[in-house]
mmCIF file of C-alpha atoms in Angstrom:
data_model
loop_
_atom_site.group_PDB
_atom_site.id
_atom_site.type_symbol
_atom_site.label_atom_id
_atom_site.label_comp_id
_atom_site.label_asym_id
_atom_site.label_seq_id
_atom_site.Cartn_x
_atom_site.Cartn_y
_atom_site.Cartn_z
ATOM 1 C CA MET A 94 -30.455 -31.359 24.969
ATOM 2 C CA THR A 95 -28.107 -28.735 26.454
ATOM 3 C CA GLN A 96 -25.218 -31.175 26.065
ATOM 4 C CA ARG A 97 -26.010 -31.578 22.381
ATOM 5 C CA ILE A 98 -26.035 -27.814 21.863
ATOM 6 C CA LEU A 99 -22.777 -27.423 23.770
ATOM 7 C CA SER A 100 -21.098 -30.219 21.827
ATOM 8 C CA GLY A 101 -22.178 -28.516 18.606
ATOM 9 C CA PHE A 102 -20.582 -25.271 19.758
ATOM 10 C CA PHE A 103 -17.381 -27.036 20.776
ATOM 11 C CA ALA A 104 -17.148 -28.774 17.403
ATOM 12 C CA ALA A 105 -17.560 -25.448 15.638
ATOM 13 C CA LEU A 106 -14.888 -23.904 17.878
ATOM 14 C CA ILE A 107 -12.426 -26.697 17.067
ATOM 15 C CA VAL A 108 -12.958 -26.269 13.334
ATOM 16 C CA LEU A 109 -12.557 -22.507 13.716
ATOM 17 C CA ALA A 110 -9.317 -22.951 15.640
ATOM 18 C CA LEU A 111 -7.958 -25.239 12.901
ATOM 19 C CA ALA A 112 -8.915 -22.728 10.242
ATOM 20 C CA PHE A 113 -6.791 -20.075 11.952
ATOM 21 C CA ALA A 114 -3.937 -22.369 12.928
ATOM 22 C CA LEU A 115 -3.304 -23.985 9.530
ATOM 23 C CA PRO A 116 -2.516 -20.870 7.467
ATOM 24 C CA ARG A 117 -0.060 -19.624 10.092
ATOM 25 C CA HIS A 118 1.736 -22.913 10.023
ATOM 26 C CA GLY A 119 1.830 -22.819 6.237
ATOM 27 C CA ASN A 120 3.401 -19.378 6.105
ATOM 28 C CA GLN A 121 6.139 -20.398 8.486
ATOM 29 C CA ALA A 122 6.907 -23.349 6.240
ATOM 30 C CA ALA A 123 7.161 -20.969 3.274
ATOM 31 C CA ALA A 124 10.059 -19.257 4.995
ATOM 32 C CA VAL A 125 12.148 -22.416 4.652
ATOM 33 C CA VAL A 126 13.320 -21.737 1.180
ATOM 34 C CA GLY A 127 15.902 -24.277 0.246
ATOM 35 C CA ASP A 128 18.922 -26.279 1.067
ATOM 36 C CA ASN A 129 21.497 -24.437 -1.017
ATOM 37 C CA ILE A 130 22.288 -20.841 -1.723
ATOM 38 C CA VAL A 131 24.542 -20.097 -4.670
ATOM 39 C CA THR A 132 25.999 -16.608 -4.842
ATOM 40 C CA GLY A 133 28.693 -15.292 -7.096
ATOM 41 C CA ALA A 134 30.240 -12.214 -8.611
ATOM 42 C CA GLY A 135 33.540 -12.049 -10.391
ATOM 43 C CA ALA A 136 35.519 -12.149 -13.568
ATOM 44 C CA GLY A 137 37.872 -14.294 -15.566
ATOM 45 C CA VAL A 138 40.176 -14.443 -18.547
ATOM 46 C CA PHE A 139 39.802 -16.997 -21.329
ATOM 47 C CA PRO A 140 42.775 -19.002 -22.511
ATOM 48 C CA ALA A 141 43.951 -18.265 -26.045
ATOM 49 C CA GLY A 142 41.802 -19.758 -28.749
ATOM 50 C CA ALA A 143 38.459 -19.570 -26.947
ATOM 51 C CA SER A 144 35.669 -18.540 -29.290
ATOM 52 C CA PHE A 145 31.895 -18.535 -29.630
ATOM 53 C CA ASN A 146 29.915 -17.863 -32.807
ATOM 54 C CA SER A 147 33.138 -16.723 -34.521
ATOM 55 C CA ILE A 148 33.877 -14.220 -31.754
ATOM 56 C CA GLU A 149 37.320 -14.584 -30.223
ATOM 57 C CA LEU A 150 36.710 -14.459 -26.485
ATOM 58 C CA ALA A 151 39.011 -12.494 -24.201
ATOM 59 C CA GLY A 152 37.364 -12.512 -20.797
ATOM 60 C CA GLY A 153 34.120 -12.136 -18.951
ATOM 61 C CA THR A 154 32.251 -11.131 -15.839
ATOM 62 C CA PHE A 155 29.439 -12.876 -13.991
ATOM 63 C CA GLY A 156 26.826 -12.357 -11.295
ATOM 64 C CA ILE A 157 24.768 -15.169 -9.771
ATOM 65 C CA GLY A 158 22.063 -15.416 -7.144
ATOM 66 C CA ALA A 159 20.115 -18.674 -6.898
ATOM 67 C CA GLN A 160 18.411 -20.699 -4.197
ATOM 68 C CA ILE A 161 18.002 -24.442 -4.688
ATOM 69 C CA SER A 162 15.356 -26.333 -2.728
ATOM 70 C CA SER A 163 15.625 -29.895 -1.539
ATOM 71 C CA THR A 164 13.257 -30.950 -4.334
ATOM 72 C CA GLY A 165 15.662 -29.668 -6.984
ATOM 73 C CA SER A 166 13.543 -26.705 -7.988
ATOM 74 C CA ALA A 167 15.325 -23.383 -7.854
ATOM 75 C CA ASP A 168 14.770 -19.659 -8.049
ATOM 76 C CA GLY A 169 17.285 -17.155 -9.160
ATOM 77 C CA THR A 170 19.121 -15.410 -11.866
ATOM 78 C CA LEU A 171 22.445 -15.418 -13.632
ATOM 79 C CA GLU A 172 24.121 -12.815 -15.773
ATOM 80 C CA VAL A 173 27.294 -13.410 -17.729
ATOM 81 C CA GLN A 174 29.011 -11.014 -20.081
ATOM 82 C CA PHE A 175 31.865 -12.056 -22.329
ATOM 83 C CA THR A 176 34.150 -9.645 -24.093
ATOM 84 C CA GLY A 177 35.544 -10.565 -27.473
ATOM 85 C CA THR A 178 36.655 -9.513 -30.875
ATOM 86 C CA SER A 179 34.679 -10.062 -34.049
ATOM 87 C CA LEU A 180 36.151 -11.380 -37.301
ATOM 88 C CA ILE A 181 36.629 -7.826 -38.534
ATOM 89 C CA GLY A 182 38.395 -6.794 -35.344
ATOM 90 C CA LEU A 183 35.575 -4.962 -33.589
ATOM 91 C CA SER A 184 35.119 -5.200 -29.847
ATOM 92 C CA GLN A 185 31.974 -7.171 -28.981
ATOM 93 C CA TRP A 186 30.169 -7.866 -25.733
ATOM 94 C CA ILE A 187 28.092 -11.028 -25.500
ATOM 95 C CA THR A 188 25.491 -10.997 -22.707
ATOM 96 C CA ILE A 189 23.604 -14.009 -21.356
ATOM 97 C CA ASN A 190 20.779 -13.525 -18.878
ATOM 98 C CA GLY A 191 19.455 -16.655 -17.235
ATOM 99 C CA TRP A 192 16.272 -17.394 -15.321
ATOM 100 C CA ILE A 193 17.071 -20.343 -13.058
ATOM 101 C CA THR A 194 14.324 -22.906 -12.411
ATOM 102 C CA SER A 195 16.164 -26.002 -11.146
ATOM 103 C CA GLY A 196 19.534 -26.973 -9.814
ATOM 104 C CA THR A 197 21.683 -29.541 -8.095
ATOM 105 C CA SER A 198 24.765 -29.445 -5.936
ATOM 106 C CA ASN A 199 27.625 -31.575 -7.161
ATOM 107 C CA PRO A 200 30.046 -33.586 -5.013
ATOM 108 C CA ASP A 201 32.994 -31.390 -6.091
ATOM 109 C CA GLY A 202 31.360 -28.299 -4.595
ATOM 110 C CA SER A 203 30.119 -26.923 -7.888
ATOM 111 C CA VAL A 204 26.471 -26.496 -8.818
ATOM 112 C CA THR A 205 24.529 -27.245 -11.956
ATOM 113 C CA LEU A 206 21.748 -24.759 -12.627
ATOM 114 C CA ASN A 207 19.091 -25.117 -15.303
ATOM 115 C CA GLY A 208 16.673 -22.664 -16.783
ATOM 116 C CA THR A 209 16.051 -20.524 -19.788
ATOM 117 C CA SER A 210 18.091 -17.667 -21.099
ATOM 118 C CA THR A 211 18.362 -14.701 -23.372
ATOM 119 C CA LEU A 212 21.425 -14.432 -25.588
ATOM 120 C CA ASP A 213 22.492 -11.004 -26.759
ATOM 121 C CA MET A 214 25.403 -11.277 -29.182
ATOM 122 C CA GLY A 215 26.122 -7.583 -28.826
ATOM 123 C CA ASP A 216 26.302 -7.019 -32.571
ATOM 124 C CA GLY A 217 23.157 -4.971 -32.867
ATOM 125 C CA THR A 218 20.841 -7.879 -33.591
ATOM 126 C CA PRO A 219 17.907 -8.337 -31.183
ATOM 127 C CA PRO A 220 18.547 -10.674 -28.235
ATOM 128 C CA THR A 221 17.283 -14.240 -28.643
ATOM 129 C CA GLY A 222 15.093 -15.420 -25.788
ATOM 130 C CA GLY A 223 13.750 -18.742 -24.583
ATOM 131 C CA LEU A 224 17.000 -20.653 -25.015
ATOM 132 C CA PRO A 225 17.549 -23.624 -22.701
ATOM 133 C CA LEU A 226 20.343 -22.883 -20.258
ATOM 134 C CA VAL A 227 22.636 -25.153 -18.289
ATOM 135 C CA VAL A 228 25.220 -23.610 -15.984
ATOM 136 C CA ASN A 229 28.011 -25.367 -14.174
ATOM 137 C CA ALA A 230 29.498 -22.979 -11.647
ATOM 138 C CA GLY A 231 32.177 -23.636 -9.098
ATOM 139 C CA PRO A 232 35.253 -22.155 -7.497
ATOM 140 C CA SER A 233 37.313 -22.751 -10.626
ATOM 141 C CA GLY A 234 34.984 -21.129 -13.140
ATOM 142 C CA ILE A 235 31.745 -21.138 -15.050
ATOM 143 C CA THR A 236 30.617 -23.181 -18.031
ATOM 144 C CA LEU A 237 27.430 -22.284 -19.888
ATOM 145 C CA THR A 238 25.429 -24.331 -22.360
ATOM 146 C CA VAL A 239 23.064 -22.007 -24.204
ATOM 147 C CA GLY A 240 20.534 -23.422 -26.633
ATOM 148 C CA GLY A 241 22.460 -26.699 -26.784
ATOM 149 C CA THR A 242 25.812 -25.063 -27.517
ATOM 150 C CA THR A 243 28.471 -25.304 -24.831
ATOM 151 C CA LEU A 244 30.558 -22.165 -24.502
ATOM 152 C CA PRO A 245 34.210 -22.241 -23.431
ATOM 153 C CA THR A 246 34.673 -22.371 -19.665
ATOM 154 C CA LEU A 247 35.390 -18.993 -18.127
ATOM 155 C CA PRO A 248 38.133 -19.617 -15.563
ATOM 156 C CA LYS A 249 37.505 -17.518 -12.452
ATOM 157 C CA SER A 250 40.416 -15.221 -11.709
ATOM 158 C CA ASP A 251 38.582 -12.735 -9.515
ATOM 159 C CA GLY A 252 35.587 -12.859 -7.176
ATOM 160 C CA TRP A 253 33.634 -15.793 -5.838
ATOM 161 C CA VAL A 254 31.216 -18.584 -6.561
ATOM 162 C CA ILE A 255 29.929 -19.683 -3.161
ATOM 163 C CA ASN A 256 27.668 -22.679 -2.671
ATOM 164 C CA GLU A 257 26.432 -22.896 0.911
ATOM 165 C CA MET B 223 -46.523 -24.246 26.709
ATOM 166 C CA ARG B 224 -43.003 -23.816 28.067
ATOM 167 C CA ASP B 225 -41.943 -27.169 26.607
ATOM 168 C CA ASN B 226 -43.207 -26.124 23.234
ATOM 169 C CA ARG B 227 -41.098 -22.982 23.321
ATOM 170 C CA ILE B 228 -38.004 -25.037 24.161
ATOM 171 C CA THR B 229 -38.602 -27.552 21.429
ATOM 172 C CA ARG B 230 -39.048 -24.691 18.977
ATOM 173 C CA ARG B 231 -35.773 -23.019 20.147
ATOM 174 C CA VAL B 232 -33.632 -26.143 20.152
ATOM 175 C CA PRO B 233 -33.963 -27.033 16.474
ATOM 176 C CA ARG B 234 -33.270 -23.377 15.623
ATOM 177 C CA SER B 235 -30.072 -23.461 17.735
ATOM 178 C CA ARG B 236 -28.994 -26.730 16.177
ATOM 179 C CA ALA B 237 -29.540 -25.331 12.721
ATOM 180 C CA LEU B 238 -27.477 -22.263 13.591
ATOM 181 C CA CYS B 239 -24.692 -24.468 14.954
ATOM 182 C CA SER B 240 -24.701 -26.557 11.812
ATOM 183 C CA LEU B 241 -24.543 -23.466 9.623
ATOM 184 C CA ALA B 242 -21.630 -22.082 11.692
ATOM 185 C CA ALA B 243 -19.759 -25.368 11.410
ATOM 186 C CA VAL B 244 -20.259 -25.547 7.651
ATOM 187 C CA ALA B 245 -19.145 -21.920 7.223
ATOM 188 C CA THR B 246 -16.000 -22.369 9.281
ATOM 189 C CA MET B 247 -15.141 -25.563 7.422
ATOM 190 C CA CYS B 248 -15.450 -23.683 4.137
ATOM 191 C CA ILE B 249 -13.156 -20.947 5.465
ATOM 192 C CA ALA B 250 -10.651 -23.539 6.675
ATOM 193 C CA ALA B 251 -10.687 -25.359 3.342
ATOM 194 C CA ALA B 252 -10.142 -22.123 1.414
ATOM 195 C CA ALA B 253 -7.284 -21.091 3.684
ATOM 196 C CA SER B 254 -5.628 -24.501 3.432
ATOM 197 C CA ALA B 255 -5.846 -24.406 -0.357
ATOM 198 C CA GLY B 256 -3.911 -21.168 -0.269
ATOM 199 C CA VAL B 257 -1.200 -22.836 1.763
ATOM 200 C CA VAL B 258 -0.979 -25.755 -0.655
ATOM 201 C CA GLN B 259 -0.581 -23.372 -3.592
ATOM 202 C CA GLY B 260 2.137 -21.461 -1.775
ATOM 203 C CA ARG B 261 -0.050 -18.395 -1.847
ATOM 204 C CA VAL B 262 0.917 -15.670 0.576
ATOM 205 C CA THR B 263 -2.008 -13.714 1.807
ATOM 206 C CA PRO B 264 -1.041 -10.054 1.964
ATOM 207 C CA GLY B 265 -3.038 -9.645 5.135
ATOM 208 C CA PHE B 266 -0.756 -12.057 6.951
ATOM 209 C CA GLU B 267 2.611 -11.044 5.518
ATOM 210 C CA ALA B 268 2.721 -7.571 4.163
ATOM 211 C CA PRO B 269 1.933 -4.434 6.070
ATOM 212 C CA ALA B 270 -1.183 -2.593 5.013
ATOM 213 C CA SER B 271 0.859 0.352 3.843
ATOM 214 C CA SER B 272 3.558 -0.117 1.238
ATOM 215 C CA GLN B 273 6.811 -0.185 3.118
ATOM 216 C CA LEU B 274 9.838 -2.323 3.782
ATOM 217 C CA SER B 275 9.010 -4.660 6.631
ATOM 218 C CA ALA B 276 11.222 -6.768 8.849
ATOM 219 C CA ASN B 277 8.346 -9.226 9.229
ATOM 220 C CA THR B 278 7.423 -9.803 5.595
ATOM 221 C CA ILE B 279 8.333 -13.246 4.356
ATOM 222 C CA GLY B 280 10.066 -13.149 1.025
ATOM 223 C CA LEU B 281 13.203 -14.021 -0.810
ATOM 224 C CA ALA B 282 15.529 -11.972 -2.960
ATOM 225 C CA THR B 283 17.912 -13.184 -5.639
ATOM 226 C CA GLY B 284 19.879 -11.286 -8.215
ATOM 227 C CA GLY B 285 22.879 -11.157 -10.445
ATOM 228 C CA GLY B 286 24.186 -8.622 -12.882
ATOM 229 C CA THR B 287 26.262 -5.530 -13.333
ATOM 230 C CA VAL B 288 25.994 -1.882 -12.349
ATOM 231 C CA THR B 289 27.955 1.169 -13.301
ATOM 232 C CA VAL B 290 29.818 2.813 -10.442
ATOM 233 C CA THR B 291 30.430 6.503 -10.827
ATOM 234 C CA ALA B 292 34.135 7.204 -10.498
ATOM 235 C CA VAL B 293 36.851 9.592 -11.633
ATOM 236 C CA PRO B 294 38.454 9.659 -14.172
ATOM 237 C CA GLN B 295 36.063 7.094 -15.592
ATOM 238 C CA ASN B 296 33.163 5.009 -14.391
ATOM 239 C CA ILE B 297 33.735 1.440 -13.229
ATOM 240 C CA LEU B 298 31.826 -1.711 -14.043
ATOM 241 C CA ALA B 299 30.899 -3.884 -11.048
ATOM 242 C CA SER B 300 29.310 -7.334 -10.879
ATOM 243 C CA PHE B 301 26.976 -8.342 -8.083
ATOM 244 C CA GLY B 302 25.330 -11.504 -6.851
ATOM 245 C CA ILE B 303 22.823 -11.478 -4.008
ATOM 246 C CA ASN B 304 20.758 -13.994 -2.073
ATOM 247 C CA ALA B 305 18.513 -13.490 0.923
ATOM 248 C CA LYS B 306 15.762 -15.519 2.539
ATOM 249 C CA ARG B 307 14.134 -15.968 5.888
ATOM 250 C CA PRO B 308 15.672 -18.723 8.024
ATOM 251 C CA ALA B 309 13.803 -21.824 9.101
ATOM 252 C CA GLY B 310 11.586 -21.096 12.065
ATOM 253 C CA PHE B 311 11.524 -17.384 11.282
ATOM 254 C CA VAL B 312 9.534 -15.455 13.838
ATOM 255 C CA GLN B 313 7.777 -12.271 12.761
ATOM 256 C CA ASN B 314 8.902 -10.239 15.760
ATOM 257 C CA GLY B 315 10.507 -7.287 14.014
ATOM 258 C CA THR B 316 14.090 -8.508 14.188
ATOM 259 C CA GLY B 317 14.155 -9.171 10.446
ATOM 260 C CA THR B 318 16.585 -12.066 10.602
ATOM 261 C CA ALA B 319 17.685 -13.429 7.263
ATOM 262 C CA GLN B 320 20.350 -15.550 5.685
ATOM 263 C CA GLY B 321 22.109 -15.309 2.379
ATOM 264 C CA ARG B 322 25.125 -13.620 0.833
ATOM 265 C CA ILE B 323 26.217 -10.439 -0.865
ATOM 266 C CA ASN B 324 28.968 -10.607 -3.485
ATOM 267 C CA TYR B 325 30.148 -7.428 -5.171
ATOM 268 C CA ASP B 326 33.192 -7.133 -7.386
ATOM 269 C CA LYS B 327 34.456 -3.954 -9.034
ATOM 270 C CA HIS B 328 36.267 -4.731 -12.272
ATOM 271 C CA GLY B 329 38.073 -1.449 -12.816
ATOM 272 C CA GLN B 330 41.694 -0.711 -12.092
ATOM 273 C CA VAL B 331 40.998 -0.185 -8.409
ATOM 274 C CA THR B 332 43.704 -1.284 -6.037
ATOM 275 C CA ALA B 333 41.694 -1.495 -2.812
ATOM 276 C CA GLY B 334 38.117 -2.000 -1.718
ATOM 277 C CA ARG B 335 37.095 -3.855 -4.845
ATOM 278 C CA HIS B 336 35.634 -6.870 -3.090
ATOM 279 C CA VAL B 337 32.580 -7.451 -0.929
ATOM 280 C CA ASN B 338 31.798 -10.948 0.297
ATOM 281 C CA VAL B 339 29.592 -10.975 3.377
ATOM 282 C CA PRO B 340 26.796 -13.099 4.809
ATOM 283 C CA VAL B 341 23.328 -11.555 4.995
ATOM 284 C CA MET B 342 22.095 -11.265 8.595
ATOM 285 C CA PHE B 343 18.975 -9.120 8.278
ATOM 286 C CA MET B 344 16.492 -8.186 5.607
ATOM 287 C CA THR B 345 13.454 -5.978 5.123
ATOM 288 C CA VAL B 346 11.093 -6.686 2.246
ATOM 289 C CA GLU B 347 8.169 -5.117 0.474
ATOM 290 C CA LEU B 348 6.298 -7.341 -1.964
ATOM 291 C CA SER B 349 4.753 -5.744 -4.994
ATOM 292 C CA GLY B 350 0.992 -5.335 -4.912
ATOM 293 C CA THR B 351 1.009 -5.907 -8.671
ATOM 294 C CA PRO B 352 3.529 -8.705 -9.239
ATOM 295 C CA SER B 353 4.680 -9.749 -12.707
ATOM 296 C CA PRO B 354 3.141 -12.799 -14.430
ATOM 297 C CA ASN B 355 6.019 -14.759 -12.918
ATOM 298 C CA GLY B 356 4.948 -13.706 -9.435
ATOM 299 C CA THR B 357 7.923 -11.470 -8.745
ATOM 300 C CA GLY B 358 8.272 -7.831 -7.840
ATOM 301 C CA GLY B 359 9.031 -5.603 -4.924
ATOM 302 C CA ARG B 360 12.028 -4.242 -3.126
ATOM 303 C CA ALA B 361 14.314 -5.300 -0.319
ATOM 304 C CA GLN B 362 17.071 -4.120 1.914
ATOM 305 C CA LEU B 363 19.800 -6.624 2.787
ATOM 306 C CA ILE B 364 22.177 -6.084 5.684
ATOM 307 C CA GLY B 365 25.483 -7.957 5.642
ATOM 308 C CA ASP B 366 28.013 -8.375 8.420
ATOM 309 C CA CYS B 367 31.624 -7.282 7.897
ATOM 310 C CA THR B 368 32.780 -8.495 11.317
ATOM 311 C CA GLN B 369 32.487 -12.223 10.746
ATOM 312 C CA ALA B 370 35.351 -14.518 9.806
ATOM 313 C CA ASN B 371 36.335 -14.981 6.160
ATOM 314 C CA VAL B 372 34.493 -11.931 4.881
ATOM 315 C CA GLU B 373 35.684 -9.117 2.654
ATOM 316 C CA CYS B 374 34.699 -5.469 2.994
ATOM 317 C CA PRO B 375 36.446 -2.287 1.902
ATOM 318 C CA SER B 376 38.916 -0.967 4.445
ATOM 319 C CA ASN B 377 38.096 2.260 6.240
ATOM 320 C CA THR B 378 38.872 4.197 9.429
ATOM 321 C CA PRO B 379 36.829 3.602 11.503
ATOM 322 C CA ALA B 380 36.267 0.135 10.086
ATOM 323 C CA PHE B 381 33.131 -0.671 8.152
ATOM 324 C CA GLN B 382 31.096 -3.148 10.174
ATOM 325 C CA SER B 383 28.167 -3.724 7.868
ATOM 326 C CA VAL B 384 27.019 -3.630 4.257
ATOM 327 C CA LEU B 385 23.652 -2.228 3.238
ATOM 328 C CA VAL B 386 22.246 -3.342 -0.102
ATOM 329 C CA TYR B 387 19.027 -1.970 -1.538
ATOM 330 C CA VAL B 388 17.425 -3.748 -4.489
ATOM 331 C CA GLU B 389 14.291 -3.196 -6.538
ATOM 332 C CA ASP B 390 12.544 -5.708 -8.770
ATOM 333 C CA ASN B 391 10.499 -3.673 -11.204
ATOM 334 C CA SER B 392 10.291 -6.072 -14.165
ATOM 335 C CA ASP B 393 10.987 -9.620 -15.283
ATOM 336 C CA THR B 394 13.461 -8.441 -17.884
ATOM 337 C CA GLY B 395 15.634 -6.589 -15.416
ATOM 338 C CA ASN B 396 14.656 -3.339 -17.066
ATOM 339 C CA ASN B 397 14.426 -0.650 -14.351
ATOM 340 C CA ASP B 398 15.636 -3.029 -11.644
ATOM 341 C CA LYS B 399 17.953 -1.448 -9.125
ATOM 342 C CA PHE B 400 21.013 -2.383 -7.059
ATOM 343 C CA GLN B 401 22.686 -0.059 -4.582
ATOM 344 C CA ILE B 402 25.363 -0.794 -2.021
ATOM 345 C CA GLN B 403 26.641 1.171 0.960
ATOM 346 C CA PHE B 404 29.209 0.462 3.644
ATOM 347 C CA CYS B 405 28.459 1.431 7.235
ATOM 348 C CA THR B 406 30.433 1.828 10.439
ATOM 349 C CA ASP B 407 27.326 0.854 12.416
ATOM 350 C CA PRO B 408 27.102 -2.849 13.336
ATOM 351 C CA ALA B 409 24.745 -4.961 11.235
ATOM 352 C CA SER B 410 21.164 -4.682 12.424
ATOM 353 C CA VAL B 411 17.727 -4.418 10.899
ATOM 354 C CA SER B 412 17.540 -0.757 11.913
ATOM 355 C CA ILE B 413 20.972 0.301 10.774
ATOM 356 C CA ASN B 414 21.846 3.968 11.241
ATOM 357 C CA GLN B 415 22.208 5.118 7.643
ATOM 358 C CA THR B 416 24.063 8.280 8.640
ATOM 359 C CA THR B 417 27.045 6.023 9.334
ATOM 360 C CA CYS B 418 27.014 4.695 5.774
ATOM 361 C CA SER B 419 29.036 5.730 2.758
ATOM 362 C CA LEU B 420 27.475 7.187 -0.361
ATOM 363 C CA ALA B 421 25.538 4.588 -2.345
ATOM 364 C CA GLU B 422 27.251 2.917 -5.287
ATOM 365 C CA GLY B 423 25.270 1.555 -8.190
ATOM 366 C CA GLY B 424 21.725 2.411 -9.178
ATOM 367 C CA PRO B 425 19.706 1.093 -12.117
ATOM 368 C CA ILE B 426 21.256 -2.198 -13.114
ATOM 369 C CA ARG B 427 23.201 -2.316 -16.367
ATOM 370 C CA THR B 428 22.653 -6.007 -17.113
ATOM 371 C CA GLY B 429 21.078 -8.909 -15.234
ATOM 372 C CA GLN B 430 18.081 -8.742 -12.959
ATOM 373 C CA ILE B 431 16.681 -8.746 -9.447
ATOM 374 C CA GLN B 432 13.956 -11.170 -8.387
ATOM 375 C CA ILE B 433 11.867 -10.627 -5.265
ATOM 376 C CA ARG B 434 9.119 -13.118 -4.528
ATOM 377 C CA PRO B 435 6.982 -14.113 -1.549
ATOM 378 C CA SER B 436 7.912 -17.786 -1.614
ATOM 379 C CA PRO B 437 9.782 -20.316 -3.742
ATOM 380 C CA SER B 438 8.139 -20.672 -7.129
ATOM 381 C CA GLY B 439 8.739 -24.397 -7.271
ATOM 382 C CA GLY B 440 10.782 -24.050 -10.433
ATOM 383 C CA SER B 441 8.106 -22.391 -12.486
ATOM 384 C CA GLY B 442 8.376 -19.177 -14.407
ATOM 385 C CA MET B 443 9.080 -18.302 -17.990
ATOM 386 C CA ALA B 444 12.219 -16.320 -18.648
ATOM 387 C CA PRO B 445 11.330 -13.247 -20.620
ATOM 388 C CA THR B 446 13.574 -12.001 -23.387
ATOM 389 C CA HIS B 447 15.845 -9.386 -21.915
ATOM 390 C CA VAL B 448 16.452 -6.056 -23.448
ATOM 391 C CA ALA B 449 19.713 -5.649 -25.332
ATOM 392 C CA ALA B 450 22.656 -4.972 -23.081
ATOM 393 C CA PRO B 451 24.096 -1.477 -23.226
ATOM 394 C CA ARG B 452 26.865 -1.032 -25.758
ATOM 395 C CA LEU B 453 28.801 1.244 -23.399
ATOM 396 C CA GLN B 454 32.093 -0.188 -22.307
ATOM 397 C CA PRO B 455 33.439 0.483 -18.833
#
């Protein structure tokens, strides 16, 4: 009878030990975030003739921070601001804010990031949100596809896009 | 008589054991479900009081621009940041982290425009009231200027570390914060801030900071950002 009672206690102890051990293990696994880190900050100058929504583009700046996991899901953000001139000659700043949700590393060292974005044309109209976003970023520059429209590639002349 | 007492006690003990086993199994199942959902229990990760902790597990990402106060006119600077805990991270107060800090001033500045350093240490505080996307909090990232292939502003004595402080106060980037300082103290989790330069940056101009307890698994709805400021640098 005593053996039965003891075995019951031991079984309960084992279950209790597992209950404490499993969450700790899980939290340690959560620290392993992903396989790729994409960081960037810089600027570039568009070649002559680059335009978007009738705005003649001159140059732009960018800031990127994204972490891609081995499953292809990603977390991070991207901000790009293009400077340009409107049809009536006014200076205009176009701002794209992206919320990154997936990504892949490409064989050429660049990355493709996907998510949704907000487009602010900088002309006083309210920003448009919820636009699908595709970003191709690499050492040579950044190409954005916002809401299905591919913008001219911003060649990187200053700063970095680092995929590690 | 004695036998009767024993036989009465034994079933009671067995019943208690069974109840204990069932209770612990329920606790274990609940805890495991939290792990599966990627839930981070504040009791395990975050300190009871709200403060930056070298032990808190979290990750920080961000990209955008800040205005740097300068004479004769302010300068626009872009930033990109990444920080996470390394695999096998041990919560022993050392605050080890990995990631990168990129910072690029766009004004007509001849020197000290570039920062490109790896993140070595991080302290994090997760928000007690995260956004619907599960983000919010603040973090301090410490980068190392002494490694190979890094860029830091020149100084005498030489800057050895970069201290970045970020706040994630909203999903739209509104009220988020980015500040950067350069320090002559070597990179460590308890960097001596008296050796650091004045902070550059502040509330971010465009972009956003994201601080979260764990990878979201690709979820999250991008909110519509506020209109970018019309001010030109």
